[in-house]
Short mmCIF file of C-alpha atoms in Angstrom, two decimals:
data_model
loop_
_atom_site.label_atom_id
_atom_site.label_comp_id
_atom_site.label_asym_id
_atom_site.label_seq_id
_atom_site.Cartn_x
_atom_site.Cartn_y
_atom_site.Cartn_z
CA MET A 1 -23.46 -47.70 10.67
CA PRO A 2 -25.27 -45.48 8.12
CA THR A 3 -23.40 -42.38 6.96
CA ILE A 4 -24.95 -38.93 6.63
CA ILE A 5 -22.95 -36.23 4.86
CA ILE A 6 -24.11 -32.80 6.04
CA LEU A 7 -23.25 -29.92 3.73
CA GLN A 8 -22.51 -26.45 5.04
CA GLY A 9 -22.49 -23.42 2.74
CA GLN A 10 -22.67 -19.65 2.80
CA ALA A 11 -25.68 -18.32 4.69
CA GLN A 12 -27.07 -14.87 5.40
CA TYR A 13 -26.12 -13.75 8.92
CA GLU A 14 -24.71 -17.29 9.55
CA VAL A 15 -28.13 -18.41 10.72
CA ALA A 16 -28.35 -21.57 8.60
CA ARG A 17 -24.80 -22.56 9.56
CA HIS A 18 -25.81 -22.34 13.22
CA PHE A 19 -28.83 -24.60 12.63
CA VAL A 20 -26.82 -27.16 10.67
CA ALA A 21 -24.07 -27.28 13.28
CA SER A 22 -26.63 -27.76 16.07
CA LEU A 23 -28.44 -30.56 14.25
CA SER A 24 -25.16 -32.20 13.22
CA ALA A 25 -23.91 -32.23 16.83
CA VAL A 26 -27.07 -33.94 18.09
CA LEU A 27 -26.97 -36.53 15.30
CA SER A 28 -23.32 -37.29 16.10
CA GLN A 29 -24.10 -37.70 19.79
CA SER A 30 -26.90 -40.17 19.02
CA GLY A 31 -24.35 -42.84 18.13
CA THR A 32 -26.69 -44.28 15.49
CA VAL A 33 -25.19 -42.64 12.40
CA ASN A 34 -21.78 -41.64 11.13
CA VAL A 35 -21.95 -37.88 10.52
CA VAL A 36 -19.54 -36.21 8.10
CA GLU A 37 -19.82 -32.43 7.91
CA LEU A 38 -18.45 -30.80 4.74
CA ASP A 39 -18.16 -27.07 4.10
CA ILE A 40 -18.73 -26.28 0.41
CA SER A 41 -18.77 -22.48 0.69
CA ARG A 42 -15.68 -22.34 -1.55
CA PRO A 43 -15.52 -23.89 -5.06
CA GLU A 44 -12.45 -26.00 -4.21
CA ASN A 45 -14.28 -27.37 -1.17
CA ALA A 46 -17.23 -28.31 -3.35
CA GLU A 47 -14.95 -30.32 -5.63
CA GLN A 48 -13.49 -32.15 -2.62
CA ALA A 49 -16.98 -32.83 -1.29
CA LEU A 50 -18.09 -34.31 -4.62
CA SER A 51 -15.04 -36.57 -4.64
CA GLN A 52 -15.75 -37.69 -1.08
CA ILE A 53 -19.40 -38.43 -1.86
CA GLN A 54 -18.29 -40.51 -4.85
CA ARG A 55 -15.63 -42.57 -3.10
CA GLN A 56 -17.32 -43.01 0.30
CA HIS A 57 -20.45 -45.06 0.78
CA THR A 58 -22.98 -42.36 1.61
CA ASP A 59 -26.53 -43.16 2.63
CA ILE A 60 -27.85 -39.62 2.98
CA VAL A 61 -26.73 -36.16 1.92
CA PHE A 62 -28.44 -33.44 3.96
CA SER A 63 -28.34 -29.67 3.54
CA VAL A 64 -30.31 -26.52 4.22
CA ASN A 65 -31.95 -24.60 1.36
CA ALA A 66 -30.88 -27.23 -1.20
CA ILE A 67 -27.22 -26.25 -0.88
CA GLY A 68 -25.15 -28.79 -2.83
CA ALA A 69 -27.85 -29.50 -5.39
CA GLU A 70 -25.33 -28.94 -8.20
CA LEU A 71 -23.07 -31.61 -6.68
CA ILE A 72 -25.83 -34.18 -6.51
CA SER A 73 -27.09 -33.40 -10.01
CA ALA A 74 -23.53 -33.85 -11.36
CA LEU A 75 -23.53 -37.51 -10.28
CA PRO A 76 -24.89 -40.25 -12.52
CA ALA A 77 -28.46 -41.08 -11.52
CA GLU A 78 -27.51 -44.59 -10.38
CA ALA A 79 -24.71 -43.21 -8.17
CA ARG A 80 -26.68 -40.50 -6.39
CA PRO A 81 -27.19 -40.88 -2.64
CA ARG A 82 -30.51 -39.98 -1.10
CA PHE A 83 -30.65 -36.17 -0.93
CA ILE A 84 -32.72 -34.49 1.79
CA THR A 85 -32.91 -30.74 2.21
CA TRP A 86 -34.55 -28.47 4.77
CA LEU A 87 -35.98 -25.22 3.39
CA LEU A 88 -35.91 -22.27 5.75
CA ASP A 89 -37.78 -20.10 3.24
CA HIS A 90 -40.65 -20.51 0.84
CA PRO A 91 -39.70 -22.96 -1.97
CA VAL A 92 -39.81 -20.17 -4.60
CA TYR A 93 -36.48 -18.90 -3.23
CA HIS A 94 -34.72 -22.16 -4.07
CA PHE A 95 -36.60 -23.25 -7.17
CA SER A 96 -33.58 -23.75 -9.45
CA ARG A 97 -31.73 -25.90 -6.93
CA LEU A 98 -34.83 -27.94 -6.18
CA MET A 99 -35.43 -28.65 -9.85
CA ALA A 100 -31.77 -29.49 -10.44
CA ALA A 101 -31.57 -32.27 -7.87
CA THR A 102 -35.23 -33.07 -6.92
CA PRO A 103 -34.43 -33.75 -3.25
CA GLU A 104 -36.78 -34.89 -0.55
CA VAL A 105 -37.85 -31.64 1.07
CA LEU A 106 -38.43 -30.74 4.69
CA CYS A 107 -40.49 -27.56 5.02
CA VAL A 108 -40.25 -25.15 7.92
CA ASP A 109 -43.90 -24.21 7.37
CA ASN A 110 -46.67 -26.72 6.74
CA SER A 111 -48.26 -24.44 4.11
CA HIS A 112 -45.09 -24.89 1.99
CA VAL A 113 -45.52 -28.66 1.79
CA GLY A 114 -48.30 -28.56 -0.80
CA PHE A 115 -46.34 -26.12 -2.96
CA CYS A 116 -43.36 -28.50 -3.02
CA GLN A 117 -45.62 -31.39 -3.91
CA ARG A 118 -46.97 -29.40 -6.85
CA LEU A 119 -43.36 -29.03 -8.00
CA GLY A 120 -43.22 -32.82 -8.07
CA LEU A 121 -41.20 -33.14 -4.86
CA SER A 122 -41.70 -35.32 -1.82
CA ALA A 123 -42.20 -32.97 1.13
CA SER A 124 -42.79 -33.13 4.90
CA PHE A 125 -43.28 -30.61 7.69
CA PHE A 126 -40.12 -29.96 9.76
CA PRO A 127 -40.43 -26.75 11.83
CA HIS A 128 -37.72 -24.69 13.49
CA ALA A 129 -36.01 -25.81 16.67
CA THR A 130 -33.56 -24.55 19.28
CA GLU A 131 -31.18 -25.74 21.98
CA GLN A 132 -32.42 -27.73 24.97
CA GLN A 133 -31.01 -25.36 27.58
CA MET A 134 -33.35 -22.44 28.31
CA VAL A 135 -32.26 -19.10 29.76
CA VAL A 136 -34.38 -17.93 32.68
CA PRO A 137 -33.94 -14.20 33.46
CA THR A 138 -32.78 -13.45 36.97
CA ASN A 139 -33.44 -9.71 36.85
CA LEU A 140 -36.13 -8.40 34.50
CA SER A 141 -35.11 -4.81 35.18
CA GLN A 142 -32.01 -5.48 33.07
CA LYS A 143 -34.14 -6.43 30.06
CA GLN A 144 -35.13 -3.40 28.03
CA GLY A 145 -37.05 -2.56 24.89
CA ILE A 146 -38.61 -4.36 21.93
CA LEU A 147 -36.25 -5.92 19.40
CA PHE A 148 -37.28 -6.13 15.75
CA ALA A 149 -34.73 -8.02 13.63
CA ALA A 150 -35.54 -7.75 9.93
CA SER A 151 -34.05 -6.35 6.75
CA GLY A 152 -35.62 -3.43 4.93
CA ALA A 153 -36.00 -2.92 1.17
CA ASP A 154 -37.09 -0.24 -1.29
CA GLU A 155 -40.84 -0.66 -1.42
CA THR A 156 -41.32 1.88 -4.21
CA ALA A 157 -38.81 0.19 -6.49
CA LEU A 158 -40.35 -3.24 -5.94
CA LEU A 159 -43.87 -1.90 -6.43
CA ASN A 160 -42.88 -0.17 -9.68
CA GLN A 161 -41.26 -3.35 -10.93
CA LEU A 162 -44.39 -5.39 -10.21
CA SER A 163 -46.76 -2.70 -11.56
CA GLN A 164 -45.03 -2.89 -14.92
CA GLN A 165 -45.72 -6.62 -15.08
CA VAL A 166 -49.12 -7.12 -13.45
CA PRO A 167 -50.68 -3.89 -12.10
CA ASP A 168 -53.74 -5.67 -10.69
CA ILE A 169 -51.53 -7.84 -8.48
CA ALA A 170 -49.55 -4.78 -7.36
CA ARG A 171 -52.81 -3.30 -6.06
CA LEU A 172 -53.67 -6.60 -4.38
CA LEU A 173 -50.43 -6.64 -2.39
CA THR A 174 -51.18 -3.30 -0.79
CA ASP A 175 -54.46 -4.71 0.54
CA SER A 176 -54.18 -5.41 4.26
CA ASP A 177 -56.07 -8.70 3.82
CA THR A 178 -53.30 -10.12 1.63
CA THR A 179 -50.94 -11.88 4.01
CA ASP A 180 -48.76 -14.28 2.02
CA LEU A 181 -48.21 -16.14 -1.25
CA ILE A 182 -51.20 -18.38 -0.70
CA ASP A 183 -53.45 -15.32 -1.04
CA VAL A 184 -51.53 -14.18 -4.11
CA MET A 185 -51.77 -17.59 -5.77
CA GLN A 186 -55.50 -17.74 -5.15
CA ALA A 187 -55.94 -14.27 -6.65
CA LEU A 188 -53.94 -15.33 -9.71
CA GLN A 189 -55.83 -18.65 -9.74
CA LEU A 190 -52.48 -20.43 -9.66
CA ASP A 191 -54.00 -22.82 -7.15
CA LYS A 192 -56.08 -24.16 -10.04
CA VAL A 193 -53.55 -24.34 -12.89
CA ALA A 194 -51.76 -27.51 -13.97
CA ASN A 195 -48.57 -28.26 -12.09
CA ASN A 196 -46.40 -27.79 -15.18
CA VAL A 197 -47.68 -24.20 -15.46
CA LEU A 198 -46.72 -23.49 -11.86
CA GLN A 199 -43.24 -24.86 -12.55
CA GLN A 200 -42.47 -22.30 -15.25
CA HIS A 201 -39.60 -19.96 -14.40
CA SER A 202 -41.68 -16.89 -15.29
CA VAL A 203 -44.36 -17.88 -12.77
CA ILE A 204 -41.81 -18.62 -10.06
CA SER A 205 -40.07 -15.27 -10.71
CA LEU A 206 -43.38 -13.44 -10.37
CA LEU A 207 -44.16 -15.18 -7.08
CA LEU A 208 -40.68 -14.39 -5.79
CA LEU A 209 -41.16 -10.70 -6.56
CA CYS A 210 -44.60 -10.76 -4.92
CA ASP A 211 -43.21 -12.34 -1.76
CA ASN A 212 -40.36 -9.82 -1.50
CA LEU A 213 -42.76 -6.92 -1.97
CA LEU A 214 -45.31 -8.34 0.47
CA ARG A 215 -42.67 -8.77 3.17
CA THR A 216 -41.47 -5.21 2.59
CA ILE A 217 -44.98 -3.72 2.71
CA LYS A 218 -45.83 -5.56 5.93
CA ARG A 219 -42.58 -4.61 7.65
CA ASN A 220 -42.84 -0.96 6.65
CA ARG A 221 -46.46 -0.81 7.79
CA LEU A 222 -45.57 -2.44 11.11
CA ILE A 223 -42.77 -0.05 12.06
CA LYS A 224 -44.83 2.93 10.86
CA GLU A 225 -47.80 1.97 13.04
CA CYS A 226 -45.52 1.32 16.02
CA ALA A 227 -44.07 4.83 15.62
CA GLU A 228 -47.57 6.33 15.36
CA HIS A 229 -48.56 4.61 18.63
CA ASN A 230 -45.35 5.67 20.43
CA ILE A 231 -44.07 2.10 20.60
CA ALA A 232 -40.29 2.30 20.32
CA LEU A 233 -38.41 -0.47 18.53
CA THR A 234 -34.76 -1.41 18.24
CA ILE A 235 -34.56 -2.36 14.56
CA VAL A 236 -31.65 -4.58 13.55
CA GLY A 237 -30.97 -5.11 9.87
CA ASN A 238 -29.80 -3.58 6.61
CA GLY A 239 -31.91 -1.55 4.22
CA TRP A 240 -33.62 0.91 6.55
CA GLN A 241 -31.85 3.96 5.16
CA ALA A 242 -34.23 4.34 2.18
CA GLY A 243 -36.65 6.80 3.74
CA ARG A 244 -38.38 4.42 6.15
CA CYS A 245 -36.72 5.55 9.36
CA TYR A 246 -38.74 7.01 12.23
CA ASP A 247 -37.29 9.03 15.10
CA ARG A 248 -39.22 6.92 17.59
CA HIS A 249 -37.09 3.87 16.72
CA SER A 250 -33.37 3.15 17.02
CA TYR A 251 -31.48 1.37 14.26
CA LEU A 252 -28.57 -1.06 14.24
CA PRO A 253 -26.89 -2.67 11.23
CA ALA A 254 -27.40 -6.35 10.48
CA LEU A 255 -25.73 -8.70 12.96
CA SER A 256 -24.62 -12.29 12.66
CA PHE A 257 -26.85 -14.79 14.43
CA SER A 258 -24.30 -15.31 17.21
CA GLN A 259 -24.25 -11.53 17.78
CA LEU A 260 -28.04 -11.32 17.72
CA LEU A 261 -28.60 -13.93 20.44
CA PRO A 262 -27.31 -11.81 23.37
CA LEU A 263 -29.35 -8.88 22.06
CA MET A 264 -32.42 -11.15 22.20
CA ALA A 265 -31.57 -11.99 25.81
CA GLN A 266 -31.17 -8.31 26.75
CA SER A 267 -34.53 -7.30 25.25
CA ARG A 268 -37.81 -7.37 27.12
CA PHE A 269 -39.66 -8.49 23.97
CA ILE A 270 -38.96 -9.64 20.43
CA LEU A 271 -41.35 -8.42 17.75
CA HIS A 272 -41.92 -10.95 14.98
CA HIS A 273 -44.26 -10.37 12.06
CA ASN A 274 -44.51 -13.88 10.49
CA PRO A 275 -43.13 -13.21 6.98
CA GLY A 276 -45.12 -15.73 4.99
CA PHE A 277 -45.25 -18.32 7.77
CA ARG A 278 -48.88 -19.13 8.48
CA GLU A 279 -48.51 -22.75 9.70
CA GLY A 280 -45.09 -22.95 11.25
CA LEU A 281 -42.52 -21.53 13.63
CA HIS A 282 -39.62 -19.16 13.03
CA GLU A 283 -36.20 -18.95 14.66
CA ARG A 284 -37.09 -15.58 16.19
CA ILE A 285 -39.85 -17.31 18.15
CA VAL A 286 -38.08 -20.44 19.41
CA TYR A 287 -34.71 -18.76 19.97
CA GLY A 288 -36.38 -15.77 21.58
CA LEU A 289 -37.99 -18.08 24.11
CA GLN A 290 -34.75 -20.01 24.53
CA GLN A 291 -32.94 -16.75 25.32
CA GLY A 292 -35.46 -15.92 28.05
CA THR A 293 -37.50 -13.34 26.17
CA GLN A 294 -41.20 -13.15 25.34
CA VAL A 295 -42.21 -12.80 21.69
CA LEU A 296 -44.89 -10.54 20.19
CA CYS A 297 -46.60 -11.81 17.01
CA PRO A 298 -49.64 -10.89 14.93
CA GLN A 299 -52.58 -13.22 15.45
CA GLN A 300 -52.13 -16.56 13.72
CA ALA A 301 -54.15 -19.74 14.15
CA PHE A 302 -51.11 -22.04 14.29
CA LEU A 303 -49.37 -20.05 17.02
CA ARG A 304 -52.61 -19.56 18.95
CA ALA A 305 -53.24 -23.32 18.96
CA LYS A 306 -49.65 -24.08 19.98
CA TYR A 307 -48.98 -21.49 22.69
CA GLY A 308 -52.48 -20.53 23.83
CA GLN A 309 -53.47 -17.09 25.06
CA THR A 310 -51.43 -17.08 28.27
CA GLY A 311 -47.97 -18.17 27.16
CA GLY A 312 -44.74 -16.37 26.36
CA VAL A 313 -45.76 -15.83 22.74
CA LYS A 314 -48.14 -12.88 22.87
CA LEU A 315 -50.51 -12.47 19.92
CA PHE A 316 -52.06 -9.18 18.85
CA ASP A 317 -54.73 -8.12 16.35
CA GLN A 318 -53.84 -4.43 16.25
CA VAL A 319 -50.46 -2.76 16.76
CA GLN A 320 -51.83 -0.59 19.56
CA GLN A 321 -52.36 -3.76 21.64
CA ILE A 322 -48.57 -4.19 21.89
CA ARG A 323 -48.39 -1.52 24.59
CA VAL A 324 -50.87 -3.38 26.82
CA LEU A 325 -49.18 -6.72 26.21
CA SER A 326 -45.79 -5.24 27.11
CA GLU A 327 -46.98 -3.90 30.48
CA GLN A 328 -46.95 -7.16 32.39
CA ALA A 329 -46.13 -7.69 36.01
CA GLU A 330 -42.79 -9.44 36.50
CA ASP A 331 -44.34 -12.58 37.99
CA ASP A 332 -46.73 -12.90 35.04
CA TYR A 333 -43.92 -12.35 32.56
CA LEU A 334 -41.77 -15.09 34.09
CA SER A 335 -44.54 -17.65 34.59
CA GLN A 336 -45.85 -17.22 31.05
CA LEU A 337 -42.33 -17.35 29.61
CA GLN A 338 -41.52 -20.55 31.48
CA GLN A 339 -44.78 -22.13 30.32
CA SER A 340 -43.74 -21.67 26.69
CA GLN A 341 -40.14 -22.64 27.41
CA GLN A 342 -41.35 -25.95 28.80
CA LEU A 343 -43.31 -26.54 25.61
CA THR A 344 -40.19 -25.72 23.58
CA GLN A 345 -38.08 -28.15 25.60
CA THR A 346 -40.66 -30.89 25.01
CA CYS A 347 -41.40 -30.38 21.32
CA ASP A 348 -39.01 -28.02 19.59
CA THR A 349 -35.38 -28.87 20.36
CA TRP A 350 -32.69 -30.08 18.00
CA SER A 351 -32.85 -33.44 19.76
CA SER A 352 -36.49 -33.93 18.80
CA ARG A 353 -35.81 -32.79 15.22
CA ALA A 354 -32.83 -35.14 14.95
CA GLN A 355 -35.04 -38.05 15.98
CA THR A 356 -37.64 -37.04 13.39
CA LEU A 357 -34.91 -36.93 10.72
CA LEU A 358 -33.55 -40.33 11.75
CA ASN A 359 -37.05 -41.82 11.61
CA LEU A 360 -37.56 -40.35 8.17
CA CYS A 361 -34.22 -41.66 6.93
CA PHE A 362 -33.92 -45.08 8.50
CA SER A 363 -37.23 -46.14 10.01
CA SER A 364 -40.42 -47.52 8.56
CA GLU A 365 -42.25 -45.29 11.02
CA ALA A 366 -43.84 -42.19 9.59
CA PRO A 367 -42.28 -38.88 10.67
CA GLU A 368 -44.07 -36.80 13.26
CA ASN A 369 -47.21 -35.40 11.74
CA TYR A 370 -48.59 -31.89 11.72
CA GLN A 371 -50.65 -32.25 14.89
CA SER A 372 -47.72 -33.37 17.01
CA TYR A 373 -46.14 -29.89 16.68
CA VAL A 374 -49.24 -27.98 17.77
#
């Protein structure tokens, strides 16, 4: 039986650990592979993991966000097992690890695939997933408010840092038409440069700064416009003490993923702003639906094609539309929620992702393509 070693490491808010544990459990239950889960969050554990990889016949090493890349790169080339990693963020956030071990990459957003390929990596689309069991609310009157889970940052400090390097790009990022790194790369004409230019650390560092600033600008603008339109949010996350608080909203500190899930279930809606995800899902969408809560998102072609206009993922062009979208009759809320939950159960569970991973690892069949997720 083939052996897959799954590496666990430190993760912000424990979210990646939750995903890895869920996927590992499904793979173990399949009975087709021997799954060994190793926690390398401590240095001594990493040394033990390296020893185990060396002495045990290992077919695949799998991790999230290229965790364990230093272990794989420490092995002689002829002794390295196949290394597959699933990136939950844009590849710029994990550039050093990716270059150290050159794994096969699974991208949570299809627009990230081409970027990985330009780094010289094999890459496939592998979107977010959730548990099979869906929560169906029994009493909507107990669900209150709009939950916005996101960290804040100091926009002024980031903007000053970027302005010192490339002032023209700093102005570009404040343009409402600039949505993600694809727009930035086109403006910098990085979509036309040779791949070895893109792979330079200075270029990657610039893109990383741009992405952090763009996320911050979009989040600040979103909560500001919600306050201006008397749309109250419950904002969960660190970093909102730096002058971006509005009396209309309530604020909670960052929570672990296990603590956030019941808060998702208690909310009437989850507000998600698609931070750099233009052709993919996000855990706030699939887990929001799984927890029995509708999700509000800015208009996006991928989500519109997947969920349609009458599902539990409500798309808006302008912030003021959120109020209308949130004033649904209970029957409409439940029927639309269940429509999207059924789609999630069919396409976006850990069981379906595990099968895709097994096909990729051990089958001559091609993994599920882009269209099968839409």
